[in-house]
Amino acid sequence: MSKIVFAGHSIVKGTDYGGVTRTDTFAYKIGTAAGYASADIYIKGVSGDTSAGLLARLQADVIGLAPDVCVIMIGANDWSTGVSVATFTANLRLIASKVIGAGIKLVLMTDNMNRGSVAEFVSLGTYEDAIRKVSVEYNCPLVDIFSRMCFKALCNDYTQYYAGTTDKIHFSIAGHTWAAQVSSETSPKDAFVKVTSTPPVVVTEPTAQDVQDLSVAISDYLINGQLTSDLSVIEQIRSRFP
């Protein structure tokens, strides 16, 4: 059975705020939209978790489950607890290398925007930049929630902006629905499923002997008045070619 794991902090967990249930979360909505059965959608969000915490439980909560796909949103608590961008980036790189090294497809998501001061907005943005950078380095799909929410704020779309959160950063039911919609609209097709590539067809080149035999057979066919027997020889030799 195909499985998908969503790992990260309380925004991923979803159910600690605003009366959100498991089936309301963006993780569940993304999973079902991608065709996963409910039992095969694992939501491993831990409130207050950082990149170091996720790294420590990565084997148990992600790799040990042997999913096809792992979606990670982490970073907001690294920012709020003063973990340096350099340390966060190093941890995220290690997480990415372990997940991909285990044969699991990785998808990264940026955090939701924190509704606070301009200084807070700018400083959290540096962690989101690190997530984007790692997604490029490891060639994995990225769902840029942070940028989309920032765009709403810039466009003064405050009705949906405030309706989407229960506090400064955690999604409401409407926010989870919006995040799932963003994932669908901005992600490559099949971003949340593991696509097995078809092995290339190996075409063998004709040997020098094959080419020589065919040349002789064609000459005989032309010289001998295009006999049916000579044509049969040509067809037999031609069958040796790819």
mmCIF file of C-alpha atoms in Angstrom:
data_model
loop_
_atom_site.group_PDB
_atom_site.id
_atom_site.type_symbol
_atom_site.label_atom_id
_atom_site.label_comp_id
_atom_site.label_asym_id
_atom_site.label_seq_id
_atom_site.Cartn_x
_atom_site.Cartn_y
_atom_site.Cartn_z
ATOM 1 C CA MET A 1 0.000 0.000 0.000
ATOM 2 C CA SER A 2 1.253 3.505 -0.796
ATOM 3 C CA LYS A 3 1.795 5.706 2.254
ATOM 4 C CA ILE A 4 2.444 9.399 2.792
ATOM 5 C CA VAL A 5 3.849 11.022 5.933
ATOM 6 C CA PHE A 6 3.492 14.665 6.928
ATOM 7 C CA ALA A 7 6.102 15.633 9.513
ATOM 8 C CA GLY A 8 6.786 18.854 11.340
ATOM 9 C CA HIS A 9 5.442 21.079 14.088
ATOM 10 C CA SER A 10 2.007 22.139 15.383
ATOM 11 C CA ILE A 11 0.933 23.660 12.064
ATOM 12 C CA VAL A 12 1.306 20.199 10.553
ATOM 13 C CA LYS A 13 -0.400 18.512 13.502
ATOM 14 C CA GLY A 14 -3.224 20.995 13.128
ATOM 15 C CA THR A 15 -5.565 19.688 15.807
ATOM 16 C CA ASP A 16 -4.336 21.740 18.786
ATOM 17 C CA TYR A 17 -6.021 24.938 17.616
ATOM 18 C CA GLY A 18 -9.436 26.174 16.511
ATOM 19 C CA GLY A 19 -11.382 22.924 16.791
ATOM 20 C CA VAL A 20 -9.574 21.451 13.789
ATOM 21 C CA THR A 21 -10.013 17.689 13.392
ATOM 22 C CA ARG A 22 -7.729 15.247 11.585
ATOM 23 C CA THR A 23 -9.876 15.314 8.464
ATOM 24 C CA ASP A 24 -9.847 19.132 8.489
ATOM 25 C CA THR A 25 -6.053 19.366 8.280
ATOM 26 C CA PHE A 26 -4.264 20.321 5.089
ATOM 27 C CA ALA A 27 -2.217 17.145 5.457
ATOM 28 C CA TYR A 28 -5.289 14.928 5.337
ATOM 29 C CA LYS A 29 -6.817 16.906 2.482
ATOM 30 C CA ILE A 30 -3.629 16.744 0.411
ATOM 31 C CA GLY A 31 -3.306 13.028 1.104
ATOM 32 C CA THR A 32 -6.840 12.132 0.071
ATOM 33 C CA ALA A 33 -6.647 14.371 -3.008
ATOM 34 C CA ALA A 34 -3.504 12.478 -4.049
ATOM 35 C CA GLY A 35 -5.361 9.176 -3.777
ATOM 36 C CA TYR A 36 -4.144 7.825 -0.439
ATOM 37 C CA ALA A 37 -6.463 5.851 1.827
ATOM 38 C CA SER A 38 -7.157 7.450 5.204
ATOM 39 C CA ALA A 39 -5.174 4.775 7.037
ATOM 40 C CA ASP A 40 -2.156 5.453 4.819
ATOM 41 C CA ILE A 41 -1.959 9.163 5.667
ATOM 42 C CA TYR A 42 0.366 9.644 8.640
ATOM 43 C CA ILE A 43 0.357 13.061 10.305
ATOM 44 C CA LYS A 44 3.452 13.331 12.490
ATOM 45 C CA GLY A 45 3.284 16.929 13.654
ATOM 46 C CA VAL A 46 4.574 17.656 17.160
ATOM 47 C CA SER A 47 3.725 20.946 18.850
ATOM 48 C CA GLY A 48 6.799 23.058 19.510
ATOM 49 C CA ASP A 49 9.073 20.863 17.428
ATOM 50 C CA THR A 50 12.220 22.173 15.794
ATOM 51 C CA SER A 51 14.445 20.837 13.042
ATOM 52 C CA ALA A 52 16.621 19.169 15.696
ATOM 53 C CA GLY A 53 13.585 17.490 17.234
ATOM 54 C CA LEU A 54 12.382 16.251 13.867
ATOM 55 C CA LEU A 55 15.855 14.966 13.077
ATOM 56 C CA ALA A 56 15.889 13.017 16.346
ATOM 57 C CA ARG A 57 12.580 11.274 15.608
ATOM 58 C CA LEU A 58 13.033 10.958 11.858
ATOM 59 C CA GLN A 59 13.725 7.217 11.943
ATOM 60 C CA ALA A 60 10.691 6.409 14.074
ATOM 61 C CA ASP A 61 8.191 8.821 12.567
ATOM 62 C CA VAL A 62 9.222 8.819 8.913
ATOM 63 C CA ILE A 63 11.836 6.365 7.670
ATOM 64 C CA GLY A 64 10.615 3.465 9.804
ATOM 65 C CA LEU A 65 7.144 3.763 8.276
ATOM 66 C CA ALA A 66 8.631 3.258 4.793
ATOM 67 C CA PRO A 67 6.335 5.750 3.054
ATOM 68 C CA ASP A 68 6.443 6.566 -0.623
ATOM 69 C CA VAL A 69 6.374 10.299 0.097
ATOM 70 C CA CYS A 70 7.315 12.511 3.049
ATOM 71 C CA VAL A 71 6.084 16.105 3.278
ATOM 72 C CA ILE A 72 7.969 18.305 5.743
ATOM 73 C CA MET A 73 7.060 21.687 7.193
ATOM 74 C CA ILE A 74 9.486 22.811 9.888
ATOM 75 C CA GLY A 75 11.208 26.049 10.863
ATOM 76 C CA ALA A 76 8.797 28.315 12.749
ATOM 77 C CA ASN A 77 9.926 27.064 16.156
ATOM 78 C CA ASP A 78 13.592 27.211 15.171
ATOM 79 C CA TRP A 79 12.941 30.880 14.465
ATOM 80 C CA SER A 80 10.940 31.564 17.639
ATOM 81 C CA THR A 81 13.464 29.823 19.921
ATOM 82 C CA GLY A 82 16.515 31.516 18.443
ATOM 83 C CA VAL A 83 18.082 28.608 16.559
ATOM 84 C CA SER A 84 20.431 30.159 14.015
ATOM 85 C CA VAL A 85 19.580 30.036 10.324
ATOM 86 C CA ALA A 86 22.874 28.209 9.723
ATOM 87 C CA THR A 87 22.018 25.479 12.248
ATOM 88 C CA PHE A 88 18.479 25.179 10.925
ATOM 89 C CA THR A 89 19.749 24.877 7.358
ATOM 90 C CA ALA A 90 22.283 22.211 8.336
ATOM 91 C CA ASN A 91 19.580 20.219 10.135
ATOM 92 C CA LEU A 92 17.191 20.497 7.199
ATOM 93 C CA ARG A 93 19.881 19.347 4.787
ATOM 94 C CA LEU A 94 20.550 16.324 6.978
ATOM 95 C CA ILE A 95 16.838 15.552 7.164
ATOM 96 C CA ALA A 96 16.563 15.810 3.385
ATOM 97 C CA SER A 97 19.561 13.571 2.769
ATOM 98 C CA LYS A 98 18.266 10.904 5.170
ATOM 99 C CA VAL A 99 14.756 10.904 3.721
ATOM 100 C CA ILE A 100 15.912 10.799 0.112
ATOM 101 C CA GLY A 101 18.648 8.307 0.977
ATOM 102 C CA ALA A 102 15.955 5.962 2.287
ATOM 103 C CA GLY A 103 14.284 5.995 -1.127
ATOM 104 C CA ILE A 104 11.448 8.265 0.005
ATOM 105 C CA LYS A 105 10.245 11.139 -2.161
ATOM 106 C CA LEU A 106 10.602 14.431 -0.288
ATOM 107 C CA VAL A 107 8.312 17.451 -0.547
ATOM 108 C CA LEU A 108 9.100 20.621 1.427
ATOM 109 C CA MET A 109 6.631 23.256 2.590
ATOM 110 C CA THR A 110 7.399 26.715 3.931
ATOM 111 C CA ASP A 111 5.704 27.813 7.153
ATOM 112 C CA ASN A 112 2.648 29.957 7.395
ATOM 113 C CA MET A 113 3.382 33.662 7.787
ATOM 114 C CA ASN A 114 3.540 34.890 11.395
ATOM 115 C CA ARG A 115 1.240 37.852 11.973
ATOM 116 C CA GLY A 116 3.474 40.229 13.907
ATOM 117 C CA SER A 117 5.893 43.088 13.501
ATOM 118 C CA VAL A 118 7.792 43.852 10.334
ATOM 119 C CA ALA A 119 10.988 42.756 12.082
ATOM 120 C CA GLU A 120 9.427 39.385 12.924
ATOM 121 C CA PHE A 121 8.177 38.996 9.381
ATOM 122 C CA VAL A 122 11.636 39.681 7.959
ATOM 123 C CA SER A 123 13.477 37.416 10.399
ATOM 124 C CA LEU A 124 11.104 34.469 9.877
ATOM 125 C CA GLY A 125 11.505 35.026 6.152
ATOM 126 C CA THR A 126 15.197 34.138 6.350
ATOM 127 C CA TYR A 127 14.263 30.641 7.562
ATOM 128 C CA GLU A 128 11.774 30.287 4.724
ATOM 129 C CA ASP A 129 14.531 31.303 2.307
ATOM 130 C CA ALA A 130 16.618 28.445 3.714
ATOM 131 C CA ILE A 131 13.779 25.995 3.019
ATOM 132 C CA ARG A 132 13.571 27.189 -0.578
ATOM 133 C CA LYS A 133 17.331 26.838 -0.935
ATOM 134 C CA VAL A 134 17.320 23.253 0.342
ATOM 135 C CA SER A 135 14.458 22.349 -2.012
ATOM 136 C CA VAL A 136 16.614 23.474 -4.935
ATOM 137 C CA GLU A 137 19.723 21.710 -3.639
ATOM 138 C CA TYR A 138 17.882 18.408 -3.266
ATOM 139 C CA ASN A 139 15.656 18.846 -6.327
ATOM 140 C CA CYS A 140 12.425 18.279 -4.425
ATOM 141 C CA PRO A 141 9.004 19.906 -4.878
ATOM 142 C CA LEU A 142 8.249 22.979 -2.752
ATOM 143 C CA VAL A 143 4.880 24.286 -1.592
ATOM 144 C CA ASP A 144 5.506 27.929 -0.691
ATOM 145 C CA ILE A 145 2.751 28.655 1.832
ATOM 146 C CA PHE A 146 4.702 31.581 3.312
ATOM 147 C CA SER A 147 4.902 33.477 0.025
ATOM 148 C CA ARG A 148 1.249 32.924 -0.789
ATOM 149 C CA MET A 149 0.113 34.174 2.607
ATOM 150 C CA CYS A 150 2.442 37.179 2.340
ATOM 151 C CA PHE A 151 0.882 37.952 -1.021
ATOM 152 C CA LYS A 152 -2.557 37.997 0.596
ATOM 153 C CA ALA A 153 -1.325 40.473 3.174
ATOM 154 C CA LEU A 154 0.279 42.687 0.527
ATOM 155 C CA CYS A 155 -2.960 42.687 -1.441
ATOM 156 C CA ASN A 156 -4.885 43.703 1.707
ATOM 157 C CA ASP A 157 -6.927 40.498 1.502
ATOM 158 C CA TYR A 158 -7.456 40.669 5.243
ATOM 159 C CA THR A 159 -10.853 38.991 5.415
ATOM 160 C CA GLN A 160 -9.474 35.662 4.245
ATOM 161 C CA TYR A 161 -6.129 36.381 5.901
ATOM 162 C CA TYR A 162 -7.637 36.612 9.386
ATOM 163 C CA ALA A 163 -10.200 33.886 8.729
ATOM 164 C CA GLY A 164 -7.366 31.523 7.833
ATOM 165 C CA THR A 165 -5.729 31.520 11.260
ATOM 166 C CA THR A 166 -6.773 30.953 14.861
ATOM 167 C CA ASP A 167 -3.961 33.100 16.250
ATOM 168 C CA LYS A 168 -0.856 34.662 14.707
ATOM 169 C CA ILE A 169 0.284 31.582 12.763
ATOM 170 C CA HIS A 170 -1.843 28.430 13.260
ATOM 171 C CA PHE A 171 -4.430 27.556 10.642
ATOM 172 C CA SER A 172 -8.150 27.524 11.251
ATOM 173 C CA ILE A 173 -10.318 25.015 9.403
ATOM 174 C CA ALA A 174 -10.594 27.545 6.577
ATOM 175 C CA GLY A 175 -6.821 28.019 6.632
ATOM 176 C CA HIS A 176 -6.167 24.308 6.286
ATOM 177 C CA THR A 177 -8.548 24.171 3.334
ATOM 178 C CA TRP A 178 -6.721 27.119 1.766
ATOM 179 C CA ALA A 179 -3.289 25.522 2.323
ATOM 180 C CA ALA A 180 -4.448 22.311 0.663
ATOM 181 C CA GLN A 181 -5.764 24.355 -2.257
ATOM 182 C CA VAL A 182 -2.441 26.191 -2.586
ATOM 183 C CA SER A 183 -0.667 22.833 -2.635
ATOM 184 C CA SER A 184 -2.902 21.652 -5.457
ATOM 185 C CA GLU A 185 -2.603 24.845 -7.487
ATOM 186 C CA THR A 186 1.135 25.456 -7.224
ATOM 187 C CA SER A 187 2.688 21.992 -7.106
ATOM 188 C CA PRO A 188 3.822 19.953 -10.089
ATOM 189 C CA LYS A 189 1.488 17.186 -11.165
ATOM 190 C CA ASP A 190 2.103 14.056 -9.089
ATOM 191 C CA ALA A 191 4.109 16.055 -6.521
ATOM 192 C CA PHE A 192 2.609 14.019 -3.682
ATOM 193 C CA VAL A 193 2.968 10.577 -5.246
ATOM 194 C CA LYS A 194 6.063 8.589 -6.030
ATOM 195 C CA VAL A 195 6.318 8.026 -9.759
ATOM 196 C CA THR A 196 8.450 5.082 -10.769
ATOM 197 C CA SER A 197 10.337 5.837 -13.937
ATOM 198 C CA THR A 198 10.225 3.329 -16.762
ATOM 199 C CA PRO A 199 13.641 1.802 -17.496
ATOM 200 C CA PRO A 200 14.991 3.036 -20.814
ATOM 201 C CA VAL A 201 14.801 0.675 -23.747
ATOM 202 C CA VAL A 202 18.284 -0.455 -24.661
ATOM 203 C CA VAL A 203 18.755 -0.562 -28.432
ATOM 204 C CA THR A 204 21.720 -2.596 -29.590
ATOM 205 C CA GLU A 205 23.701 -1.385 -32.554
ATOM 206 C CA PRO A 206 24.086 -3.751 -35.548
ATOM 207 C CA THR A 207 27.476 -5.427 -35.730
ATOM 208 C CA ALA A 208 29.915 -4.874 -38.580
ATOM 209 C CA GLN A 209 29.223 -8.438 -39.691
ATOM 210 C CA ASP A 210 25.468 -7.723 -39.815
ATOM 211 C CA VAL A 211 26.065 -4.707 -42.039
ATOM 212 C CA GLN A 212 28.419 -6.644 -44.326
ATOM 213 C CA ASP A 213 26.027 -9.594 -44.651
ATOM 214 C CA LEU A 214 23.139 -7.286 -45.500
ATOM 215 C CA SER A 215 25.208 -5.442 -48.116
ATOM 216 C CA VAL A 216 26.173 -8.719 -49.815
ATOM 217 C CA ALA A 217 22.594 -10.011 -49.740
ATOM 218 C CA ILE A 218 21.250 -6.821 -51.336
ATOM 219 C CA SER A 219 23.933 -6.990 -54.055
ATOM 220 C CA ASP A 220 23.038 -10.620 -54.811
ATOM 221 C CA TYR A 221 19.367 -9.693 -54.980
ATOM 222 C CA LEU A 222 20.022 -6.950 -57.530
ATOM 223 C CA ILE A 223 22.562 -8.889 -59.602
ATOM 224 C CA ASN A 224 20.511 -12.092 -59.742
ATOM 225 C CA GLY A 225 17.377 -10.418 -61.069
ATOM 226 C CA GLN A 226 15.587 -9.874 -57.768
ATOM 227 C CA LEU A 227 14.856 -13.504 -56.979
ATOM 228 C CA THR A 228 12.409 -14.326 -54.197
ATOM 229 C CA SER A 229 15.002 -16.575 -52.559
ATOM 230 C CA ASP A 230 17.477 -13.677 -52.368
ATOM 231 C CA LEU A 231 14.786 -11.434 -50.887
ATOM 232 C CA SER A 232 14.183 -14.021 -48.153
ATOM 233 C CA VAL A 233 17.877 -13.915 -47.280
ATOM 234 C CA ILE A 234 17.697 -10.128 -46.968
ATOM 235 C CA GLU A 235 14.694 -10.387 -44.638
ATOM 236 C CA GLN A 236 16.458 -12.967 -42.457
ATOM 237 C CA ILE A 237 19.525 -10.765 -42.093
ATOM 238 C CA ARG A 238 17.403 -7.651 -41.501
ATOM 239 C CA SER A 239 15.715 -9.361 -38.555
ATOM 240 C CA ARG A 240 19.076 -9.281 -36.748
ATOM 241 C CA PHE A 241 18.921 -5.473 -36.740
ATOM 242 C CA PRO A 242 17.166 -3.683 -33.843
#
